[in-house]
Amino acid sequence: MGSVFVIYIKTHSIIASILVGQSPSSVSFTPNGKIAYVTNLNNSVTIIDVPTHFVIVDGSTSVIDTKAHSVIANVQVGTAPLNNANTPDGKLVFVTNSGNNSVSVIDTKTHSVIATIQVDLPPGFVVFTPDGKLAYVTASPPF
């Protein structure tokens, strides 16, 4: 098991420690900030209720209905998916795949991979410019 630590910015102190899946690698939030999704390296996603810091669901890597907290689709991406991020308009999700040096681009409407982008090194995190026109992907050689 791994943990997610919630840090209060004003006091620089940990206010919660939440047990999640094995080797958590990234956290993303619903647009309203009430639900957090933690991707874990054991191919699972932990869903956290942000106001209470309670785990709602810990299941397989999938497309999850945020209202019903249920899996509605499974999308095959590259090897060892590590991190994901939605474009600012919410139409696409980019998934970094550290096992085969690629980034999968998923259409959120169809739940299908529409592109796979090969990179030179194992990718880590992905973030978008505010206008959504560019994605920045970190990458580094394996340890």
PDB file of C-alpha atoms in Angstrom:
ATOM      1  CA  MET A   1       0.000   0.000   0.000  1.00  0.00           C
ATOM      2  CA  GLY A   2       0.993   3.601  -0.579  1.00  0.00           C
ATOM      3  CA  SER A   3      -0.164   6.908   0.840  1.00  0.00           C
ATOM      4  CA  VAL A   4      -1.285  10.330  -0.295  1.00  0.00           C
ATOM      5  CA  PHE A   5      -0.441  13.152   2.083  1.00  0.00           C
ATOM      6  CA  VAL A   6      -2.639  16.250   2.251  1.00  0.00           C
ATOM      7  CA  ILE A   7      -0.565  19.313   3.137  1.00  0.00           C
ATOM      8  CA  TYR A   8      -2.115  22.548   4.408  1.00  0.00           C
ATOM      9  CA  ILE A   9      -0.256  25.274   2.512  1.00  0.00           C
ATOM     10  CA  LYS A  10      -0.533  28.021   5.149  1.00  0.00           C
ATOM     11  CA  THR A  11       1.108  25.992   7.934  1.00  0.00           C
ATOM     12  CA  HIS A  12       3.169  23.615   5.764  1.00  0.00           C
ATOM     13  CA  SER A  13       1.821  20.722   7.808  1.00  0.00           C
ATOM     14  CA  ILE A  14       0.293  17.360   6.918  1.00  0.00           C
ATOM     15  CA  ILE A  15      -3.414  17.340   7.783  1.00  0.00           C
ATOM     16  CA  ALA A  16      -4.265  13.884   6.426  1.00  0.00           C
ATOM     17  CA  SER A  17      -2.573  10.676   5.328  1.00  0.00           C
ATOM     18  CA  ILE A  18      -4.695   8.504   3.029  1.00  0.00           C
ATOM     19  CA  LEU A  19      -3.891   4.863   2.265  1.00  0.00           C
ATOM     20  CA  VAL A  20      -4.187   4.149  -1.456  1.00  0.00           C
ATOM     21  CA  GLY A  21      -2.950   1.457  -3.861  1.00  0.00           C
ATOM     22  CA  GLN A  22       0.613   0.283  -4.381  1.00  0.00           C
ATOM     23  CA  SER A  23       3.118   2.965  -5.428  1.00  0.00           C
ATOM     24  CA  PRO A  24       0.802   5.940  -6.105  1.00  0.00           C
ATOM     25  CA  SER A  25       2.117   8.055  -8.951  1.00  0.00           C
ATOM     26  CA  SER A  26      -0.285  10.920  -9.677  1.00  0.00           C
ATOM     27  CA  VAL A  27      -3.399  12.724  -8.496  1.00  0.00           C
ATOM     28  CA  SER A  28      -6.024  14.527 -10.571  1.00  0.00           C
ATOM     29  CA  PHE A  29      -9.278  16.184  -9.567  1.00  0.00           C
ATOM     30  CA  THR A  30     -12.787  16.545 -10.907  1.00  0.00           C
ATOM     31  CA  PRO A  31     -13.486  20.100 -12.147  1.00  0.00           C
ATOM     32  CA  ASN A  32     -15.369  20.941  -8.935  1.00  0.00           C
ATOM     33  CA  GLY A  33     -12.469  19.661  -6.802  1.00  0.00           C
ATOM     34  CA  LYS A  34     -14.606  17.298  -4.713  1.00  0.00           C
ATOM     35  CA  ILE A  35     -13.166  13.997  -5.951  1.00  0.00           C
ATOM     36  CA  ALA A  36      -9.504  13.031  -6.385  1.00  0.00           C
ATOM     37  CA  TYR A  37      -8.269  10.162  -8.566  1.00  0.00           C
ATOM     38  CA  VAL A  38      -4.953   8.582  -7.612  1.00  0.00           C
ATOM     39  CA  THR A  39      -3.235   6.364 -10.180  1.00  0.00           C
ATOM     40  CA  ASN A  40      -1.232   3.530  -8.671  1.00  0.00           C
ATOM     41  CA  LEU A  41       1.507   1.475 -10.322  1.00  0.00           C
ATOM     42  CA  ASN A  42      -0.356  -1.772  -9.548  1.00  0.00           C
ATOM     43  CA  ASN A  43      -2.814  -0.835 -12.332  1.00  0.00           C
ATOM     44  CA  SER A  44      -5.433   0.557  -9.993  1.00  0.00           C
ATOM     45  CA  VAL A  45      -7.110   3.883  -9.327  1.00  0.00           C
ATOM     46  CA  THR A  46      -8.049   5.058  -5.841  1.00  0.00           C
ATOM     47  CA  ILE A  47     -10.970   7.500  -5.632  1.00  0.00           C
ATOM     48  CA  ILE A  48     -10.923   9.932  -2.697  1.00  0.00           C
ATOM     49  CA  ASP A  49     -13.682  12.199  -1.379  1.00  0.00           C
ATOM     50  CA  VAL A  50     -11.682  15.431  -0.972  1.00  0.00           C
ATOM     51  CA  PRO A  51     -13.726  17.152   1.783  1.00  0.00           C
ATOM     52  CA  THR A  52     -13.570  14.092   4.081  1.00  0.00           C
ATOM     53  CA  HIS A  53     -10.304  12.504   2.830  1.00  0.00           C
ATOM     54  CA  PHE A  54     -12.059   9.100   2.728  1.00  0.00           C
ATOM     55  CA  VAL A  55     -11.383   6.506   0.042  1.00  0.00           C
ATOM     56  CA  ILE A  56     -14.510   5.839  -2.021  1.00  0.00           C
ATOM     57  CA  VAL A  57     -13.262   3.195  -4.474  1.00  0.00           C
ATOM     58  CA  ASP A  58     -10.007   1.360  -5.172  1.00  0.00           C
ATOM     59  CA  GLY A  59     -10.345  -0.554  -8.428  1.00  0.00           C
ATOM     60  CA  SER A  60      -8.791  -1.272 -11.831  1.00  0.00           C
ATOM     61  CA  THR A  61      -7.474   1.366 -14.221  1.00  0.00           C
ATOM     62  CA  SER A  62     -10.618   2.346 -16.077  1.00  0.00           C
ATOM     63  CA  VAL A  63     -12.952   5.105 -17.175  1.00  0.00           C
ATOM     64  CA  ILE A  64     -15.017   5.903 -14.096  1.00  0.00           C
ATOM     65  CA  ASP A  65     -18.451   7.519 -13.891  1.00  0.00           C
ATOM     66  CA  THR A  66     -17.774  10.262 -11.333  1.00  0.00           C
ATOM     67  CA  LYS A  67     -21.377  10.398 -10.125  1.00  0.00           C
ATOM     68  CA  ALA A  68     -21.983   6.671  -9.711  1.00  0.00           C
ATOM     69  CA  HIS A  69     -18.343   5.788  -8.856  1.00  0.00           C
ATOM     70  CA  SER A  70     -18.525   2.852 -11.245  1.00  0.00           C
ATOM     71  CA  VAL A  71     -16.385   1.621 -14.124  1.00  0.00           C
ATOM     72  CA  ILE A  72     -17.956   2.372 -17.504  1.00  0.00           C
ATOM     73  CA  ALA A  73     -15.064   1.441 -19.822  1.00  0.00           C
ATOM     74  CA  ASN A  74     -11.544   0.035 -19.890  1.00  0.00           C
ATOM     75  CA  VAL A  75      -9.086   1.635 -22.272  1.00  0.00           C
ATOM     76  CA  GLN A  76      -5.943  -0.178 -23.386  1.00  0.00           C
ATOM     77  CA  VAL A  77      -2.961   2.176 -23.347  1.00  0.00           C
ATOM     78  CA  GLY A  78       0.794   1.561 -23.411  1.00  0.00           C
ATOM     79  CA  THR A  79       2.887  -0.416 -20.964  1.00  0.00           C
ATOM     80  CA  ALA A  80       3.151   0.780 -17.340  1.00  0.00           C
ATOM     81  CA  PRO A  81       0.842   3.824 -17.443  1.00  0.00           C
ATOM     82  CA  LEU A  82       2.185   6.314 -14.933  1.00  0.00           C
ATOM     83  CA  ASN A  83       0.320   9.618 -15.084  1.00  0.00           C
ATOM     84  CA  ASN A  84      -2.624  11.224 -16.817  1.00  0.00           C
ATOM     85  CA  ALA A  85      -4.067  14.681 -17.361  1.00  0.00           C
ATOM     86  CA  ASN A  86      -7.145  16.114 -19.045  1.00  0.00           C
ATOM     87  CA  THR A  87      -6.894  18.913 -21.582  1.00  0.00           C
ATOM     88  CA  PRO A  88      -8.424  22.138 -20.223  1.00  0.00           C
ATOM     89  CA  ASP A  89     -11.578  21.579 -22.314  1.00  0.00           C
ATOM     90  CA  GLY A  90     -11.926  18.013 -20.980  1.00  0.00           C
ATOM     91  CA  LYS A  91     -12.133  16.458 -24.456  1.00  0.00           C
ATOM     92  CA  LEU A  92      -8.869  14.503 -24.281  1.00  0.00           C
ATOM     93  CA  VAL A  93      -6.824  12.626 -21.684  1.00  0.00           C
ATOM     94  CA  PHE A  94      -3.081  12.151 -22.148  1.00  0.00           C
ATOM     95  CA  VAL A  95      -1.608   9.070 -20.422  1.00  0.00           C
ATOM     96  CA  THR A  96       2.149   8.670 -20.002  1.00  0.00           C
ATOM     97  CA  ASN A  97       3.326   5.074 -20.464  1.00  0.00           C
ATOM     98  CA  SER A  98       6.718   4.614 -18.831  1.00  0.00           C
ATOM     99  CA  GLY A  99       7.129   1.013 -19.979  1.00  0.00           C
ATOM    100  CA  ASN A 100       7.185   1.688 -23.715  1.00  0.00           C
ATOM    101  CA  ASN A 101       8.158   5.395 -23.926  1.00  0.00           C
ATOM    102  CA  SER A 102       4.832   6.610 -25.231  1.00  0.00           C
ATOM    103  CA  VAL A 103       1.933   8.932 -24.512  1.00  0.00           C
ATOM    104  CA  SER A 104      -1.588   7.693 -25.273  1.00  0.00           C
ATOM    105  CA  VAL A 105      -4.219  10.253 -26.264  1.00  0.00           C
ATOM    106  CA  ILE A 106      -7.752   9.224 -25.268  1.00  0.00           C
ATOM    107  CA  ASP A 107     -10.979  10.779 -26.586  1.00  0.00           C
ATOM    108  CA  THR A 108     -13.171  11.213 -23.496  1.00  0.00           C
ATOM    109  CA  LYS A 109     -16.377  10.959 -25.512  1.00  0.00           C
ATOM    110  CA  THR A 110     -15.604   7.628 -27.191  1.00  0.00           C
ATOM    111  CA  HIS A 111     -13.235   6.229 -24.509  1.00  0.00           C
ATOM    112  CA  SER A 112     -10.778   5.212 -27.226  1.00  0.00           C
ATOM    113  CA  VAL A 113      -7.126   5.891 -27.975  1.00  0.00           C
ATOM    114  CA  ILE A 114      -6.953   8.265 -30.931  1.00  0.00           C
ATOM    115  CA  ALA A 115      -3.169   8.687 -31.022  1.00  0.00           C
ATOM    116  CA  THR A 116       0.012   7.258 -29.548  1.00  0.00           C
ATOM    117  CA  ILE A 117       3.022   9.558 -29.354  1.00  0.00           C
ATOM    118  CA  GLN A 118       6.459   7.953 -29.045  1.00  0.00           C
ATOM    119  CA  VAL A 119       9.010   9.813 -26.902  1.00  0.00           C
ATOM    120  CA  ASP A 120      12.754   9.196 -26.479  1.00  0.00           C
ATOM    121  CA  LEU A 121      12.733   8.426 -22.744  1.00  0.00           C
ATOM    122  CA  PRO A 122      10.232   6.988 -20.224  1.00  0.00           C
ATOM    123  CA  PRO A 123       7.631   9.757 -19.742  1.00  0.00           C
ATOM    124  CA  GLY A 124       6.557  10.883 -16.288  1.00  0.00           C
ATOM    125  CA  PHE A 125       4.151  13.769 -15.841  1.00  0.00           C
ATOM    126  CA  VAL A 126       2.072  15.675 -18.358  1.00  0.00           C
ATOM    127  CA  VAL A 127       0.576  19.153 -17.978  1.00  0.00           C
ATOM    128  CA  PHE A 128      -1.120  21.521 -20.415  1.00  0.00           C
ATOM    129  CA  THR A 129      -0.711  25.205 -21.087  1.00  0.00           C
ATOM    130  CA  PRO A 130      -3.800  27.129 -19.924  1.00  0.00           C
ATOM    131  CA  ASP A 131      -5.017  27.562 -23.508  1.00  0.00           C
ATOM    132  CA  GLY A 132      -4.734  23.793 -24.072  1.00  0.00           C
ATOM    133  CA  LYS A 133      -2.613  24.165 -27.198  1.00  0.00           C
ATOM    134  CA  LEU A 134       0.548  22.536 -25.834  1.00  0.00           C
ATOM    135  CA  ALA A 135       1.319  19.596 -23.579  1.00  0.00           C
ATOM    136  CA  TYR A 136       4.563  19.438 -21.619  1.00  0.00           C
ATOM    137  CA  VAL A 137       5.714  15.907 -20.763  1.00  0.00           C
ATOM    138  CA  THR A 138       8.603  15.181 -18.396  1.00  0.00           C
ATOM    139  CA  ALA A 139      10.878  12.259 -19.237  1.00  0.00           C
ATOM    140  CA  SER A 140      14.017  10.758 -17.763  1.00  0.00           C
ATOM    141  CA  PRO A 141      16.158   7.656 -18.164  1.00  0.00           C
ATOM    142  CA  PRO A 142      15.193   4.684 -15.998  1.00  0.00           C
ATOM    143  CA  PHE A 143      17.090   4.248 -12.724  1.00  0.00           C
TER     144      PHE A 143
END
